[in-house]
Amino acid sequence: MNENVLNQTAKAMVADGRGILAADESTGTIQKRLSSINVENTEAHRQTYRDMLFTTPGFEQHTSGVILFEETLFQKALDGTPFPQLLASKGVIPGIKVDKGAKALPGAPGELVTEGLDGLRERLAKYHEAGARFAKWRAVITIGDGIPSDYCIHTNAHALARYAALCQEAGIVPIVEPEVLMDADNTLEVCEDVTRRTLEAVFIELDKQRVLLEGMILKPNMVISGKKCAVQADRQTVAEATVRTLKRHVPAAVPGIAFLSGGQSDIDATAHLDAMNKIGNLPWKLTFSYGRALQAAALKAWGGSDVDAGRKAHLHRAHMNGLAAAGKWNESLESAV
Ligand code: 13P
């Protein structure tokens, strides 16, 4: 394991004013996105859509890396350049989603465990050869009646650490993503408690399994009210609760934290990140690793054919989030396009 290389890559992923585009939807998930604009989910359409995103002029100023699905890592752009090479030529680091999805956790109704460890060492070698320099594994923690159980949290934390250790052995920076879902009717306080329990378990496992904290990136949820909660905490409260929880549970040795958007509106995801960076005096970089909050507007504007409109919408959200990663965003900039 080359600790220096891992640390350099991790730092580059959270470089000033830049964040990560999560474009790693599985074939099933991209189906939902494409059907929302009445585009058929074929390999050619997936290639055309992602080509539009990755050839957006200037997006690299705000984007340090892109998470790809396996198909895209081995696919070519429309001009014939392999996607990882196209990204690397713009100074954007190619990454790869390596988990095989969240499946029912045996004996734990309503809870999930992420699969994909078998054969991972061999897959990582192949991904590194294809140009991937970081990876992602998403664990899902569900809030509900009597859940999450410690069993679910522990099992997912253990798998995240096994994945992270294998990545580092292969010279690949692991994005460790324990996502506490925001879909239920819980308050922000419940989300804070579940996020606390989750992060505590994750960092115990990472330590036990000898994961180099300097060579990883954490991708957590924000501490936020559940979508169905009648009382929605305001942006400043979300920012303060998230920073408080992270400060308590994420060691300063971790170079950066790149949030998921998790179903927040585009503007909320940007505003929350900006508010956290405005708090300042943080031991790690705070940036974005958004999927929906970076792509929703671009997908709609593209609509299957309008490449210029899609790129324009993508660049705008990348720019806004880049500003938020530096604590330099304000809402009036949203209408300045
Ligand atoms: P969202 O930002 O849409 O939550 O996706 C981020 C991601 O990569 C989830 O694994």
Coordinates of C-alpha atoms and ligand atoms in Angstrom, one line a residue:
M1 CA 0.0 0.0 0.0
N2 CA 1.5 3.3 -1.0
E3 CA 0.2 5.6 1.7
N4 CA 1.5 8.7 0.0
V5 CA -0.4 8.0 -3.3
L6 CA -3.6 7.3 -1.4
N7 CA -3.3 10.5 0.6
Q8 CA -2.5 12.6 -2.5
T9 CA -5.5 11.2 -4.4
A10 CA -7.9 11.7 -1.4
K11 CA -6.7 15.3 -1.1
A12 CA -7.2 15.9 -4.8
M13 CA -10.8 14.6 -4.5
V14 CA -11.6 17.4 -2.1
A15 CA -9.5 20.1 -3.6
D16 CA -10.6 23.7 -2.9
G17 CA -13.9 24.6 -4.5
R18 CA -14.3 21.2 -6.2
G19 CA -16.5 18.1 -5.5
I20 CA -17.5 14.8 -7.0
L21 CA -20.2 14.0 -9.5
A22 CA -21.9 10.7 -8.7
A23 CA -22.9 9.4 -12.1
D24 CA -22.7 5.7 -11.0
E25 CA -26.4 4.8 -11.2
S26 CA -26.8 1.1 -11.8
T27 CA -28.7 0.0 -14.9
G28 CA -31.9 -0.3 -12.7
T29 CA -31.5 3.1 -11.1
I30 CA -30.8 4.9 -14.4
Q31 CA -33.9 3.3 -15.8
K32 CA -35.9 5.4 -13.3
R33 CA -34.1 8.6 -14.3
L34 CA -34.4 8.0 -18.1
S35 CA -38.0 7.0 -18.0
S36 CA -38.8 10.3 -16.2
I37 CA -37.9 12.0 -19.5
N38 CA -39.4 9.2 -21.7
V39 CA -36.0 8.0 -22.9
E40 CA -35.5 4.2 -23.4
N41 CA -32.9 2.6 -21.1
T42 CA -30.5 1.3 -23.8
E43 CA -26.7 1.2 -23.6
A44 CA -26.5 3.8 -26.4
H45 CA -28.7 6.2 -24.5
R46 CA -26.8 5.7 -21.3
Q47 CA -23.6 6.5 -23.2
T48 CA -25.1 9.6 -24.9
Y49 CA -26.4 10.9 -21.6
R50 CA -23.1 10.5 -19.7
D51 CA -21.2 11.8 -22.7
M52 CA -23.2 15.0 -22.4
L53 CA -22.3 15.3 -18.7
F54 CA -18.6 14.6 -19.1
T55 CA -18.1 16.8 -22.1
T56 CA -19.7 19.9 -20.4
P57 CA -17.1 22.6 -21.1
G58 CA -15.7 23.9 -17.8
F59 CA -17.3 21.5 -15.4
E60 CA -13.9 20.3 -14.4
Q61 CA -13.3 23.6 -12.7
H62 CA -15.8 22.5 -10.0
T63 CA -15.5 18.7 -10.3
S64 CA -12.5 16.8 -8.9
G65 CA -13.8 13.3 -9.7
V66 CA -16.7 11.4 -11.2
I67 CA -18.0 8.1 -9.9
L68 CA -18.8 5.7 -12.7
F69 CA -20.9 2.5 -13.0
E70 CA -18.8 -0.4 -14.2
E71 CA -20.4 -0.3 -17.7
T72 CA -19.2 3.4 -18.1
L73 CA -15.7 2.7 -16.9
F74 CA -15.2 0.3 -19.9
Q75 CA -17.3 2.4 -22.3
K76 CA -16.1 5.0 -24.9
A77 CA -17.2 8.5 -25.3
L78 CA -19.0 9.4 -28.5
D79 CA -15.7 10.6 -30.0
G80 CA -14.1 7.1 -29.3
T81 CA -12.0 8.1 -26.3
P82 CA -12.5 5.7 -23.3
F83 CA -14.5 7.6 -20.6
P84 CA -11.8 7.3 -17.9
Q85 CA -9.2 8.7 -20.3
L86 CA -11.6 11.6 -21.3
L87 CA -12.1 12.5 -17.7
A88 CA -8.4 12.2 -16.8
S89 CA -7.4 14.4 -19.7
K90 CA -9.5 17.2 -18.0
G91 CA -7.9 16.6 -14.6
V92 CA -11.0 14.8 -13.4
I93 CA -10.3 11.6 -11.4
P94 CA -12.3 8.6 -12.6
G95 CA -13.9 6.5 -9.8
I96 CA -16.0 3.4 -9.7
K97 CA -19.0 2.1 -7.7
V98 CA -18.0 -1.4 -6.6
D99 CA -20.8 -2.6 -4.4
K100 CA -23.5 -4.9 -5.7
G101 CA -26.4 -3.1 -4.0
A102 CA -28.2 -3.3 -0.7
K103 CA -30.1 -6.5 -0.1
A104 CA -32.5 -7.7 2.7
L105 CA -30.6 -8.3 5.9
P106 CA -31.5 -11.8 7.1
G107 CA -33.6 -11.9 10.3
A108 CA -34.0 -8.1 10.3
P109 CA -37.3 -7.0 8.6
G110 CA -37.0 -3.7 6.8
E111 CA -33.2 -3.5 7.1
L112 CA -30.6 -3.9 4.4
V113 CA -27.0 -5.0 4.0
T114 CA -24.8 -4.1 1.1
E115 CA -23.2 -7.0 -0.9
G116 CA -20.2 -7.3 -3.2
L117 CA -17.2 -8.4 -1.3
D118 CA -16.7 -11.7 -3.0
G119 CA -14.1 -11.4 -5.8
L120 CA -13.7 -7.7 -5.0
R121 CA -9.8 -7.9 -4.9
E122 CA -9.8 -9.2 -8.5
R123 CA -12.3 -6.6 -9.6
L124 CA -10.3 -3.8 -8.0
A125 CA -7.2 -4.8 -9.9
K126 CA -9.2 -4.6 -13.2
Y127 CA -10.7 -1.3 -12.3
H128 CA -7.3 0.2 -11.4
E129 CA -5.9 -1.0 -14.8
A130 CA -8.9 0.8 -16.5
G131 CA -7.9 4.0 -14.8
A132 CA -10.1 4.1 -11.6
R133 CA -8.3 5.8 -8.7
F134 CA -11.1 5.8 -6.2
A135 CA -14.1 3.7 -5.4
K136 CA -17.5 3.9 -3.7
W137 CA -19.5 1.5 -1.5
R138 CA -22.9 2.6 -0.2
A139 CA -24.4 1.1 2.9
V140 CA -28.0 1.9 3.7
I141 CA -29.4 2.5 7.2
T142 CA -33.1 2.8 7.4
I143 CA -35.0 4.7 10.2
G144 CA -38.3 3.2 11.2
D145 CA -40.2 1.6 14.1
G146 CA -37.5 0.1 16.3
I147 CA -34.8 0.4 13.6
P148 CA -32.0 0.6 12.8
S149 CA -30.8 -2.3 14.9
D150 CA -27.2 -2.4 16.2
Y151 CA -27.0 -5.7 14.1
C152 CA -27.7 -3.7 10.9
I153 CA -25.3 -0.9 11.7
H154 CA -22.5 -3.3 12.8
T155 CA -22.9 -5.6 9.8
N156 CA -22.8 -2.7 7.3
A157 CA -19.9 -1.0 9.1
H158 CA -17.9 -4.3 9.0
A159 CA -18.5 -4.7 5.2
L160 CA -17.6 -1.0 4.6
A161 CA -14.3 -1.5 6.4
R162 CA -13.6 -4.8 4.5
Y163 CA -14.2 -3.0 1.3
A164 CA -12.0 0.0 2.3
A165 CA -9.1 -2.2 3.3
L166 CA -9.2 -4.0 -0.1
C167 CA -9.4 -0.7 -2.0
Q168 CA -6.3 0.6 -0.3
E169 CA -4.4 -2.6 -0.9
A170 CA -5.1 -2.0 -4.6
G171 CA -4.0 1.7 -4.5
I172 CA -7.6 2.9 -4.8
V173 CA -9.1 5.5 -2.4
P174 CA -12.3 4.2 -0.8
I175 CA -15.3 6.5 -0.5
V176 CA -16.9 5.1 2.6
E177 CA -20.6 5.8 2.3
P178 CA -22.9 5.0 5.3
E179 CA -26.2 6.6 4.2
V180 CA -28.9 7.1 6.8
L181 CA -31.9 7.5 4.7
M182 CA -34.0 10.7 4.9
D183 CA -37.3 9.2 3.7
A184 CA -39.1 8.6 7.0
D185 CA -41.2 10.8 9.3
N186 CA -38.5 11.2 11.9
T187 CA -37.2 14.4 13.4
L188 CA -33.8 15.9 12.9
E189 CA -32.9 14.7 16.5
V190 CA -33.6 11.1 15.5
C191 CA -31.4 11.5 12.4
E192 CA -28.7 12.9 14.5
D193 CA -28.8 10.0 17.0
V194 CA -28.8 7.4 14.2
T195 CA -26.0 9.2 12.3
R196 CA -24.0 9.2 15.6
R197 CA -24.5 5.5 16.1
T198 CA -23.6 4.8 12.5
L199 CA -20.4 6.9 12.3
E200 CA -19.2 5.6 15.7
A201 CA -19.5 1.9 14.4
V202 CA -18.0 2.7 11.1
F203 CA -14.8 4.3 12.5
I204 CA -14.4 1.5 15.1
E205 CA -14.4 -1.0 12.2
L206 CA -12.1 1.1 10.0
D207 CA -9.6 1.3 12.8
K208 CA -9.9 -2.5 13.6
Q209 CA -9.3 -3.3 9.9
R210 CA -6.3 -1.0 9.6
V211 CA -7.8 1.3 7.1
L212 CA -5.6 4.4 6.5
L213 CA -7.8 7.3 7.5
E214 CA -5.5 9.7 5.5
G215 CA -6.3 7.7 2.4
M216 CA -10.1 7.7 2.4
I217 CA -13.1 10.0 2.0
L218 CA -16.3 9.8 4.0
K219 CA -19.6 10.2 2.2
P220 CA -22.3 10.7 4.8
N221 CA -25.8 11.9 4.9
M222 CA -26.5 15.3 6.4
V223 CA -28.3 15.5 9.7
I224 CA -31.7 16.5 8.5
S225 CA -35.5 16.1 9.2
G226 CA -37.1 13.0 7.5
K227 CA -39.0 13.9 4.4
K228 CA -42.3 13.0 5.9
C229 CA -41.7 14.8 9.2
A230 CA -44.3 17.6 9.8
V231 CA -41.6 19.9 11.2
Q232 CA -38.7 20.6 8.8
A233 CA -35.6 21.9 10.5
D234 CA -34.3 25.1 8.8
R235 CA -31.0 25.2 6.9
Q236 CA -28.9 26.7 9.6
T237 CA -30.1 24.1 12.1
V238 CA -29.2 21.3 9.6
A239 CA -25.8 22.8 9.0
E240 CA -25.0 23.1 12.7
A241 CA -26.3 19.6 13.6
T242 CA -24.4 18.1 10.8
V243 CA -21.1 19.8 11.7
R244 CA -21.6 19.0 15.4
T245 CA -22.2 15.3 14.7
L246 CA -19.2 15.0 12.3
K247 CA -16.9 16.8 14.7
R248 CA -17.8 14.4 17.4
H249 CA -17.3 11.2 15.3
V250 CA -15.0 11.8 12.3
P251 CA -11.3 11.9 13.1
A252 CA -9.3 14.9 11.8
A253 CA -7.0 12.5 9.9
V254 CA -9.7 12.0 7.3
P255 CA -8.9 14.5 4.5
G256 CA -12.4 15.2 3.4
I257 CA -16.1 14.6 3.7
A258 CA -18.2 14.6 0.5
F259 CA -21.9 14.5 1.2
L260 CA -24.6 12.7 -0.7
S261 CA -27.8 14.6 -1.5
G262 CA -30.2 11.8 -0.6
G263 CA -33.3 13.3 -2.1
Q264 CA -32.9 17.0 -1.0
S265 CA -33.9 19.6 -3.5
D266 CA -31.1 20.9 -5.6
I267 CA -31.0 24.3 -3.8
D268 CA -31.3 22.8 -0.3
A269 CA -28.3 20.5 -1.0
T270 CA -26.3 23.5 -2.1
A271 CA -27.5 25.8 0.6
H272 CA -26.7 23.3 3.4
L273 CA -23.2 22.7 2.2
D274 CA -22.6 26.4 1.9
A275 CA -23.9 27.0 5.4
M276 CA -21.6 24.4 6.9
N277 CA -18.6 25.8 5.2
K278 CA -19.6 29.3 6.4
I279 CA -19.4 28.0 10.0
G280 CA -15.7 27.5 9.3
N281 CA -12.8 26.2 11.5
L282 CA -13.4 22.6 10.3
P283 CA -10.8 19.9 10.7
W284 CA -11.5 18.4 7.2
K285 CA -12.7 19.6 3.8
L286 CA -16.5 19.6 3.3
T287 CA -17.7 19.1 -0.2
F288 CA -20.3 17.4 -2.4
S289 CA -20.6 14.0 -4.0
Y290 CA -24.1 14.5 -5.4
G291 CA -26.0 12.3 -7.8
R292 CA -29.5 13.7 -8.1
A293 CA -28.8 17.2 -6.9
L294 CA -26.2 17.6 -9.7
Q295 CA -28.0 15.7 -12.4
A296 CA -31.7 16.3 -12.0
A297 CA -31.8 19.7 -13.8
A298 CA -29.3 18.5 -16.5
L299 CA -31.4 15.4 -17.2
K300 CA -34.6 17.4 -17.6
A301 CA -33.0 20.1 -19.8
W302 CA -31.3 17.5 -22.0
G303 CA -34.6 15.5 -22.4
G304 CA -32.9 13.0 -24.6
S305 CA -31.6 15.4 -27.3
D306 CA -30.8 19.0 -26.3
V307 CA -27.1 18.6 -25.5
D308 CA -26.4 22.3 -25.0
A309 CA -29.3 22.8 -22.6
G310 CA -28.2 19.7 -20.6
R311 CA -24.6 20.9 -20.4
K312 CA -25.7 24.4 -19.4
A313 CA -27.8 23.1 -16.5
H314 CA -25.1 20.7 -15.4
L315 CA -22.4 23.5 -15.4
H316 CA -24.7 25.7 -13.4
R317 CA -25.2 23.2 -10.6
A318 CA -21.6 22.2 -10.6
H319 CA -20.6 25.8 -10.3
M320 CA -23.1 26.6 -7.5
N321 CA -21.9 23.5 -5.5
G322 CA -18.3 24.5 -6.1
L323 CA -19.0 27.8 -4.6
A324 CA -20.8 26.1 -1.7
A325 CA -17.8 23.9 -1.1
A326 CA -15.9 27.1 -0.4
G327 CA -18.7 28.8 1.6
K328 CA -19.1 31.4 -1.2
W329 CA -22.6 30.7 -2.5
N330 CA -25.7 32.8 -2.0
E331 CA -29.2 32.3 -3.4
S332 CA -29.1 35.3 -5.7
L333 CA -26.5 33.6 -7.8
E334 CA -29.1 30.9 -8.7
S335 CA -31.0 33.4 -10.9
A336 CA -27.9 34.9 -12.4
V337 CA -28.1 32.5 -15.4
Ligands
13P1 P1 -27.6 11.3 -4.3 O1 -26.8 12.5 -4.2 O2 -28.6 11.3 -5.4 O3 -28.1 10.8 -3.0 O4 -26.6 10.1 -4.8 C1 -25.3 10.1 -4.3 C2 -24.8 8.7 -4.3 O5 -23.8 8.5 -4.9 C3 -25.5 7.7 -3.6 O6 -24.7 6.6 -3.4

